Amino acid sequence: MTSAPPPFDPELSAALELIREMVSPGFTLDEIPAVRQNAGIQLLAEIDLTLDGAFEVADRTVPGPAGAPEISLLICRPTAPAEPTPLPVIYHVHGGGMVLGNNRVGVDVPLAWARELGAVVVSVEYRLAPEHPHPAPVEDVYAGLLWTAEHAEEIGGDPERIVIVGASAGGGLTAALALLLRDRQGPSVIGQMLMCPMLDDRNDTPSSHQMKGLGVWDRTANETGWTALLGEARGGPGVSPYAAPARATDLTGLPPAFLDVGSAETFRDETVAYASRIWQSGGIAELHVWPGGFHGFDGFAPQAALSQSARTAHTDWLRRLLAR
């Protein structure tokens, strides 16, 4: 029997009421075209990418996976870096449940880190499901990382200091990217930041049941996203860990990880389990479970006290990582 869900943080609960018209907790496959046209989704991408002139912004088309179309990278370089030496690179993978978004969605967060810490931001565009099922999205993300590592100095970056980051579906793809880089012996990255990551196609954790119909991404939406990516294979045997990182049987040899998630969201239990398995494999992971946080709360309600705490934790981890 499913227990009652944890309560939302009071400040976040009030914010959730205000955004309810923009974002609903669940949608089905046939609703994907309409959700893509949602005005709220479009607004998430309409930000000043220069941050009042702090960054020089360019769109770059680079080779995609073998036999696949080229991909677009959004490259944001500080206009007046504090140091003349190559800068760290934050490689960003956007969210959107595998079915929504582009490389501008959510990039305001890594841009804020980059302004404070002095870094280049590269945000990758990947093909979306269901039109492009697995492995198209993760292979695009991998191809973008290869180009970034090979051309880091060209964009003012340090190929030895690349951090991979993503939220929601982007967090899942970031975790999958770390697995691919290890298994293909690709370029090394110094850390992986997985924010409220979408990791497990089985969609059967206690938190996924607790939060049904609540928040901004519930069990119904989660089933939609995973079905779009995997089709009839979703939830069955043999799903690739490069599609659903929770399926990985070996989590050794991965870069240090930061994981965070709200206590009142669908992805809580799979995120906690993934962090625990990294520790059990002898790896390094920092885990934060934000009490009363709904999915993506710090993006939807950035002024809330809990959101400010989460964003401070993100920046502090990156600062420590880059100082090693």
Short mmCIF file of C-alpha atoms in Angstrom, two decimals:
data_model
loop_
_atom_site.label_atom_id
_atom_site.label_comp_id
_atom_site.label_asym_id
_atom_site.label_seq_id
_atom_site.Cartn_x
_atom_site.Cartn_y
_atom_site.Cartn_z
CA MET A 1 0.00 0.00 0.00
CA THR A 2 1.42 3.38 -1.00
CA SER A 3 1.96 5.77 1.91
CA ALA A 4 0.99 9.42 1.95
CA PRO A 5 3.48 11.68 0.14
CA PRO A 6 5.86 13.96 2.02
CA PRO A 7 4.51 17.50 2.30
CA PHE A 8 5.80 20.22 0.03
CA ASP A 9 7.86 22.97 1.59
CA PRO A 10 5.29 25.71 2.40
CA GLU A 11 7.05 28.37 0.31
CA LEU A 12 7.39 25.97 -2.62
CA SER A 13 3.79 24.84 -2.26
CA ALA A 14 2.64 28.44 -2.76
CA ALA A 15 4.87 28.71 -5.85
CA LEU A 16 3.47 25.45 -7.18
CA GLU A 17 -0.02 26.90 -7.09
CA LEU A 18 1.14 29.86 -9.18
CA ILE A 19 2.80 27.74 -11.87
CA ARG A 20 0.10 25.07 -12.04
CA GLU A 21 -1.35 26.54 -15.24
CA MET A 22 2.06 26.50 -16.90
CA VAL A 23 3.14 23.00 -15.84
CA SER A 24 0.88 20.06 -15.00
CA PRO A 25 2.18 16.87 -13.35
CA GLY A 26 1.29 14.32 -16.02
CA PHE A 27 0.78 13.98 -19.75
CA THR A 28 0.48 11.17 -22.28
CA LEU A 29 2.27 10.38 -25.53
CA ASP A 30 -0.45 11.92 -27.68
CA GLU A 31 -0.12 15.20 -25.75
CA ILE A 32 3.59 15.67 -26.50
CA PRO A 33 3.03 17.99 -29.53
CA ALA A 34 0.77 20.27 -27.50
CA VAL A 35 3.13 20.30 -24.50
CA ARG A 36 5.98 21.32 -26.80
CA GLN A 37 3.96 24.39 -27.76
CA ASN A 38 3.24 25.33 -24.15
CA ALA A 39 4.03 29.01 -23.62
CA GLY A 40 5.69 28.22 -20.30
CA ILE A 41 8.11 25.81 -21.95
CA GLN A 42 9.01 28.46 -24.52
CA LEU A 43 9.60 31.08 -21.81
CA LEU A 44 12.19 28.87 -20.10
CA ALA A 45 14.41 29.30 -23.15
CA GLU A 46 13.98 33.06 -23.54
CA ILE A 47 16.73 34.45 -21.36
CA ASP A 48 19.58 36.89 -21.90
CA LEU A 49 22.38 34.42 -22.54
CA THR A 50 25.02 37.14 -22.32
CA LEU A 51 24.02 37.97 -18.71
CA ASP A 52 24.28 41.68 -19.48
CA GLY A 53 27.42 41.27 -21.52
CA ALA A 54 29.30 38.87 -19.24
CA PHE A 55 29.39 36.20 -21.96
CA GLU A 56 30.07 36.03 -25.67
CA VAL A 57 27.47 33.65 -27.13
CA ALA A 58 27.71 31.55 -30.28
CA ASP A 59 25.86 28.63 -31.84
CA ARG A 60 28.19 26.08 -33.36
CA THR A 61 27.21 23.17 -35.60
CA VAL A 62 29.52 20.17 -35.07
CA PRO A 63 29.64 16.55 -36.26
CA GLY A 64 27.06 14.25 -34.72
CA PRO A 65 27.36 10.49 -34.21
CA ALA A 66 28.57 8.42 -37.15
CA GLY A 67 25.88 8.37 -39.84
CA ALA A 68 23.67 10.84 -37.95
CA PRO A 69 22.93 14.55 -38.48
CA GLU A 70 25.14 17.32 -37.14
CA ILE A 71 24.32 18.71 -33.73
CA SER A 72 24.18 22.24 -32.34
CA LEU A 73 26.28 23.43 -29.42
CA LEU A 74 25.56 26.66 -27.59
CA ILE A 75 28.93 28.07 -26.49
CA CYS A 76 29.12 30.84 -23.89
CA ARG A 77 32.57 32.30 -23.17
CA PRO A 78 33.33 34.94 -20.53
CA THR A 79 34.03 38.26 -22.22
CA ALA A 80 36.48 39.39 -19.53
CA PRO A 81 37.95 36.31 -17.80
CA ALA A 82 39.79 37.00 -14.56
CA GLU A 83 42.70 34.83 -15.67
CA PRO A 84 44.32 34.55 -19.12
CA THR A 85 44.75 30.79 -18.70
CA PRO A 86 42.27 28.25 -20.18
CA LEU A 87 39.05 28.09 -18.16
CA PRO A 88 37.10 25.13 -16.80
CA VAL A 89 34.31 23.90 -19.08
CA ILE A 90 30.78 23.19 -17.87
CA TYR A 91 29.16 20.83 -20.37
CA HIS A 92 25.40 21.14 -19.95
CA VAL A 93 22.66 18.68 -20.96
CA HIS A 94 19.14 20.14 -20.85
CA GLY A 95 16.08 18.53 -19.27
CA GLY A 96 12.63 17.91 -20.72
CA GLY A 97 11.72 14.29 -20.04
CA MET A 98 13.54 13.10 -23.20
CA VAL A 99 10.75 14.67 -25.29
CA LEU A 100 11.00 18.47 -24.76
CA GLY A 101 13.45 21.34 -24.83
CA ASN A 102 16.58 22.59 -26.54
CA ASN A 103 20.06 23.67 -25.57
CA ARG A 104 18.82 26.97 -24.17
CA VAL A 105 16.46 25.44 -21.61
CA GLY A 106 17.94 25.56 -18.12
CA VAL A 107 21.24 27.04 -19.27
CA ASP A 108 20.74 30.04 -16.99
CA VAL A 109 21.84 27.84 -14.08
CA PRO A 110 25.29 26.84 -15.42
CA LEU A 111 25.74 30.39 -16.72
CA ALA A 112 25.32 31.67 -13.17
CA TRP A 113 27.95 29.21 -11.94
CA ALA A 114 30.27 30.13 -14.78
CA ARG A 115 30.01 33.85 -14.04
CA GLU A 116 30.90 33.26 -10.39
CA LEU A 117 33.60 30.65 -10.90
CA GLY A 118 35.06 31.71 -14.25
CA ALA A 119 34.15 29.00 -16.75
CA VAL A 120 33.04 28.35 -20.31
CA VAL A 121 29.58 26.84 -20.77
CA VAL A 122 28.79 24.45 -23.62
CA SER A 123 25.15 23.34 -23.89
CA VAL A 124 24.33 20.48 -26.25
CA GLU A 125 21.27 20.05 -28.44
CA TYR A 126 20.17 16.43 -28.78
CA ARG A 127 17.47 14.73 -30.81
CA LEU A 128 14.22 14.17 -28.93
CA ALA A 129 12.05 11.09 -28.50
CA PRO A 130 9.72 9.64 -29.70
CA GLU A 131 10.84 10.75 -33.16
CA HIS A 132 14.39 9.79 -32.20
CA PRO A 133 14.40 6.96 -29.64
CA HIS A 134 17.41 5.57 -27.79
CA PRO A 135 20.30 5.67 -28.53
CA ALA A 136 19.93 8.93 -30.52
CA PRO A 137 19.79 11.35 -27.53
CA VAL A 138 22.75 9.95 -25.60
CA GLU A 139 24.85 9.47 -28.73
CA ASP A 140 24.30 13.15 -29.60
CA VAL A 141 25.34 14.11 -26.07
CA TYR A 142 28.45 11.92 -26.40
CA ALA A 143 29.35 13.39 -29.79
CA GLY A 144 29.03 16.91 -28.41
CA LEU A 145 31.34 16.07 -25.53
CA LEU A 146 33.93 14.61 -27.91
CA TRP A 147 33.94 17.84 -29.93
CA THR A 148 34.14 19.94 -26.77
CA ALA A 149 37.13 18.01 -25.42
CA GLU A 150 38.94 18.12 -28.76
CA HIS A 151 38.28 21.84 -29.29
CA ALA A 152 38.36 23.06 -25.68
CA GLU A 153 41.36 25.33 -26.17
CA GLU A 154 39.75 26.85 -29.27
CA ILE A 155 36.81 28.04 -27.14
CA GLY A 156 38.98 29.19 -24.25
CA GLY A 157 38.52 26.04 -22.20
CA ASP A 158 40.79 23.57 -20.45
CA PRO A 159 40.33 19.99 -21.76
CA GLU A 160 41.61 18.69 -18.42
CA ARG A 161 38.85 20.47 -16.46
CA ILE A 162 35.51 19.50 -17.99
CA VAL A 163 32.51 18.99 -15.71
CA ILE A 164 29.36 17.37 -17.10
CA VAL A 165 26.03 18.56 -15.69
CA GLY A 166 22.33 18.08 -16.29
CA ALA A 167 18.93 18.23 -14.64
CA SER A 168 15.99 15.83 -14.95
CA ALA A 169 16.31 14.02 -18.30
CA GLY A 170 19.56 15.94 -18.70
CA GLY A 171 20.72 14.47 -15.40
CA GLY A 172 19.96 10.97 -16.63
CA LEU A 173 21.77 11.63 -19.90
CA THR A 174 24.71 13.07 -17.96
CA ALA A 175 24.92 9.89 -15.87
CA ALA A 176 24.74 7.82 -19.07
CA LEU A 177 27.45 10.00 -20.62
CA ALA A 178 29.74 9.27 -17.67
CA LEU A 179 29.18 5.53 -18.20
CA LEU A 180 29.88 5.84 -21.93
CA LEU A 181 33.06 7.84 -21.38
CA ARG A 182 34.32 5.19 -18.99
CA ASP A 183 33.39 2.22 -21.16
CA ARG A 184 34.61 3.71 -24.46
CA GLN A 185 37.71 5.17 -22.83
CA GLY A 186 36.68 8.58 -24.03
CA PRO A 187 37.92 11.95 -22.79
CA SER A 188 38.19 12.24 -19.03
CA VAL A 189 35.91 14.56 -17.08
CA ILE A 190 36.55 15.70 -13.54
CA GLY A 191 32.99 15.47 -12.22
CA GLN A 192 29.35 14.80 -12.94
CA MET A 193 26.47 16.83 -11.51
CA LEU A 194 23.13 15.03 -11.58
CA MET A 195 20.27 17.29 -10.51
CA CYS A 196 16.92 15.54 -9.94
CA PRO A 197 18.07 12.97 -12.52
CA MET A 198 15.80 10.71 -14.59
CA LEU A 199 17.57 7.38 -14.10
CA ASP A 200 15.17 4.44 -13.97
CA ASP A 201 12.77 3.39 -16.74
CA ARG A 202 11.00 0.91 -14.46
CA ASN A 203 9.10 3.78 -12.80
CA ASP A 204 8.17 1.63 -9.82
CA THR A 205 9.85 3.15 -6.76
CA PRO A 206 7.84 4.12 -3.67
CA SER A 207 8.38 7.80 -4.49
CA SER A 208 7.03 7.35 -8.03
CA HIS A 209 3.82 5.94 -6.53
CA GLN A 210 3.65 8.48 -3.69
CA MET A 211 3.83 11.46 -6.01
CA LYS A 212 1.32 10.30 -8.62
CA GLY A 213 -0.71 13.31 -9.77
CA LEU A 214 1.39 15.73 -7.70
CA GLY A 215 4.09 18.30 -8.41
CA VAL A 216 5.31 18.97 -11.94
CA TRP A 217 6.48 15.53 -13.13
CA ASP A 218 4.59 12.51 -11.86
CA ARG A 219 4.48 8.80 -12.60
CA THR A 220 2.25 9.28 -15.67
CA ALA A 221 4.60 11.84 -17.23
CA ASN A 222 7.54 9.62 -16.35
CA GLU A 223 5.99 6.65 -18.12
CA THR A 224 5.36 8.88 -21.13
CA GLY A 225 8.97 10.02 -21.30
CA TRP A 226 10.45 6.55 -20.92
CA THR A 227 8.01 5.00 -23.38
CA ALA A 228 8.87 7.68 -25.92
CA LEU A 229 12.56 6.83 -25.50
CA LEU A 230 12.33 3.03 -25.31
CA GLY A 231 8.99 1.99 -26.77
CA GLU A 232 7.78 -1.45 -25.72
CA ALA A 233 11.16 -2.21 -24.14
CA ARG A 234 10.45 0.21 -21.27
CA GLY A 235 10.46 -1.55 -17.93
CA GLY A 236 11.42 -4.90 -19.43
CA PRO A 237 14.63 -6.91 -19.29
CA GLY A 238 17.71 -5.90 -21.18
CA VAL A 239 17.31 -2.11 -21.15
CA SER A 240 20.70 -0.50 -21.74
CA PRO A 241 22.34 1.39 -18.88
CA TYR A 242 23.20 4.05 -21.47
CA ALA A 243 19.44 4.63 -21.73
CA ALA A 244 18.56 4.15 -18.05
CA PRO A 245 21.67 4.45 -15.84
CA ALA A 246 19.88 2.79 -12.90
CA ARG A 247 20.24 -0.42 -14.94
CA ALA A 248 24.05 -0.28 -14.76
CA THR A 249 25.54 -3.20 -12.84
CA ASP A 250 28.98 -1.59 -12.51
CA LEU A 251 29.38 1.92 -11.12
CA THR A 252 33.12 1.73 -10.52
CA GLY A 253 35.57 4.10 -12.15
CA LEU A 254 33.18 7.03 -12.52
CA PRO A 255 34.08 10.69 -11.92
CA PRO A 256 33.07 12.25 -8.59
CA ALA A 257 29.34 12.87 -8.52
CA PHE A 258 26.99 15.43 -7.04
CA LEU A 259 23.37 14.32 -6.86
CA ASP A 260 20.40 16.20 -5.50
CA VAL A 261 16.66 15.71 -5.48
CA GLY A 262 13.55 16.87 -3.63
CA SER A 263 11.98 14.67 -0.99
CA ALA A 264 8.55 15.28 -2.58
CA GLU A 265 9.24 14.19 -6.14
CA THR A 266 9.10 11.14 -8.37
CA PHE A 267 12.87 10.73 -8.74
CA ARG A 268 13.73 10.78 -5.02
CA ASP A 269 14.27 7.06 -4.47
CA GLU A 270 16.13 6.29 -7.69
CA THR A 271 18.51 9.20 -7.03
CA VAL A 272 19.21 8.08 -3.47
CA ALA A 273 19.74 4.51 -4.68
CA TYR A 274 22.17 5.62 -7.40
CA ALA A 275 24.25 7.62 -4.93
CA SER A 276 24.30 4.67 -2.53
CA ARG A 277 25.47 2.35 -5.28
CA ILE A 278 28.29 4.72 -6.20
CA TRP A 279 29.45 4.59 -2.58
CA GLN A 280 29.07 0.81 -2.50
CA SER A 281 31.29 0.67 -5.60
CA GLY A 282 34.02 2.68 -3.85
CA GLY A 283 33.21 5.90 -5.67
CA ILE A 284 32.79 9.53 -4.61
CA ALA A 285 29.31 11.04 -4.38
CA GLU A 286 27.72 13.94 -2.56
CA LEU A 287 23.95 13.60 -2.09
CA HIS A 288 21.40 16.22 -1.05
CA VAL A 289 17.72 15.45 -0.51
CA TRP A 290 15.91 18.76 -0.16
CA PRO A 291 12.97 18.49 2.29
CA GLY A 292 9.67 19.35 0.64
CA GLY A 293 11.22 20.01 -2.76
CA PHE A 294 9.19 19.18 -5.87
CA HIS A 295 10.82 18.27 -9.18
CA GLY A 296 12.96 21.12 -10.46
CA PHE A 297 11.90 23.40 -7.61
CA ASP A 298 15.00 25.60 -7.74
CA GLY A 299 14.34 26.39 -11.40
CA PHE A 300 10.63 27.06 -11.03
CA ALA A 301 10.93 28.99 -7.74
CA PRO A 302 14.50 30.34 -7.61
CA GLN A 303 13.77 32.93 -4.92
CA ALA A 304 12.50 30.38 -2.37
CA ALA A 305 14.77 29.79 0.62
CA LEU A 306 15.16 26.09 -0.19
CA SER A 307 16.06 26.92 -3.78
CA GLN A 308 18.72 29.35 -2.60
CA SER A 309 20.19 26.64 -0.36
CA ALA A 310 20.24 24.18 -3.26
CA ARG A 311 21.90 26.64 -5.62
CA THR A 312 24.53 27.48 -3.01
CA ALA A 313 25.27 23.76 -2.62
CA HIS A 314 25.69 23.40 -6.38
CA THR A 315 28.15 26.29 -6.58
CA ASP A 316 30.09 25.18 -3.50
CA TRP A 317 30.55 21.65 -4.89
CA LEU A 318 31.78 22.99 -8.22
CA ARG A 319 34.17 25.36 -6.47
CA ARG A 320 35.65 22.53 -4.40
CA LEU A 321 35.85 20.28 -7.45
CA LEU A 322 37.70 22.87 -9.51
CA ALA A 323 40.10 23.59 -6.64
CA ARG A 324 41.31 19.98 -6.42
#
